[in-house]
XYZ file of C-alpha atoms in Angstrom:
84
model
C -8.602 6.903 -1.922
C -8.070 3.625 -3.286
C -7.165 5.078 -7.060
C -4.698 7.602 -5.275
C -2.899 4.916 -3.783
C -2.642 2.760 -6.766
C -1.237 5.723 -8.677
C 1.415 6.507 -6.370
C 2.391 2.879 -5.713
C 2.400 1.830 -9.534
C 4.683 4.935 -10.010
C 7.260 3.529 -7.568
C 7.498 -0.040 -8.701
C 9.023 -2.217 -11.235
C 6.140 -4.454 -11.611
C 3.004 -2.233 -11.648
C 0.730 -4.608 -13.245
C 1.343 -6.820 -10.104
C -0.041 -4.055 -7.850
C -3.512 -4.715 -6.174
C -4.993 -2.388 -3.388
C -7.961 -4.059 -1.697
C -10.186 -1.994 0.776
C -11.427 -3.442 4.123
C -13.530 -2.087 6.315
C -13.762 -2.313 9.972
C -16.079 -0.325 12.092
C -15.363 3.027 10.779
C -11.772 2.690 9.721
C -10.974 1.779 5.819
C -7.583 -0.546 5.694
C -6.013 -0.594 2.123
C -4.456 -4.000 1.796
C -1.412 -3.530 -0.730
C -0.062 -6.295 -2.540
C 2.868 -6.322 -5.091
C 5.641 -8.332 -6.524
C 7.839 -9.416 -3.809
C 11.076 -7.138 -5.525
C 9.157 -4.315 -5.181
C 8.513 -4.199 -1.448
C 11.565 -2.491 -0.703
C 10.946 0.211 -3.116
C 7.716 0.891 -1.498
C 8.843 1.154 2.122
C 11.884 3.008 1.073
C 15.125 3.860 3.456
C 14.161 3.656 6.957
C 10.463 3.573 5.975
C 10.434 7.191 4.780
C 8.559 6.388 1.295
C 5.784 4.286 3.319
C 5.412 6.791 6.126
C 4.900 9.709 3.433
C 2.425 7.706 1.399
C 0.692 6.884 4.591
C 0.544 10.901 5.707
C -0.676 11.840 2.406
C -3.659 9.221 2.585
C -4.233 10.472 6.222
C -4.497 14.056 5.239
C -6.712 13.193 1.906
C -8.926 10.832 4.070
C -9.421 13.415 6.829
C -10.250 15.957 4.294
C -13.094 13.816 3.221
C -14.011 12.853 6.637
C -12.877 9.196 6.750
C -10.420 7.312 8.533
C -8.170 5.240 6.233
C -4.768 3.668 6.598
C -2.688 0.964 4.541
C -0.723 -2.519 5.100
C 1.634 -4.032 2.841
C 0.249 -7.641 2.660
C 3.247 -10.261 1.928
C 1.838 -13.532 0.396
C 3.922 -16.433 1.258
C 3.395 -18.157 -1.769
C 5.212 -15.648 -3.625
C 8.209 -15.219 -1.527
C 11.470 -16.968 -2.640
C 12.541 -20.360 -0.818
C 14.745 -19.654 1.957
């Protein structure tokens, strides 16, 4: 599932080299932490969250087919954000 997420997200963003997907296992749930260039966050979220919801739906269906429980979160690092 990690390779799937990397493939999809890197295809959407302008800075694919900055994309990292880190799996974090909590009980029976795997949370994939997605980090990327701050300029690309909007592209992955999409209008009204349509893109991120579609990716989450595909992840949910693919993981259920394998008997797993997975979700994803976008992690925004404070050090990468431009000053206010």
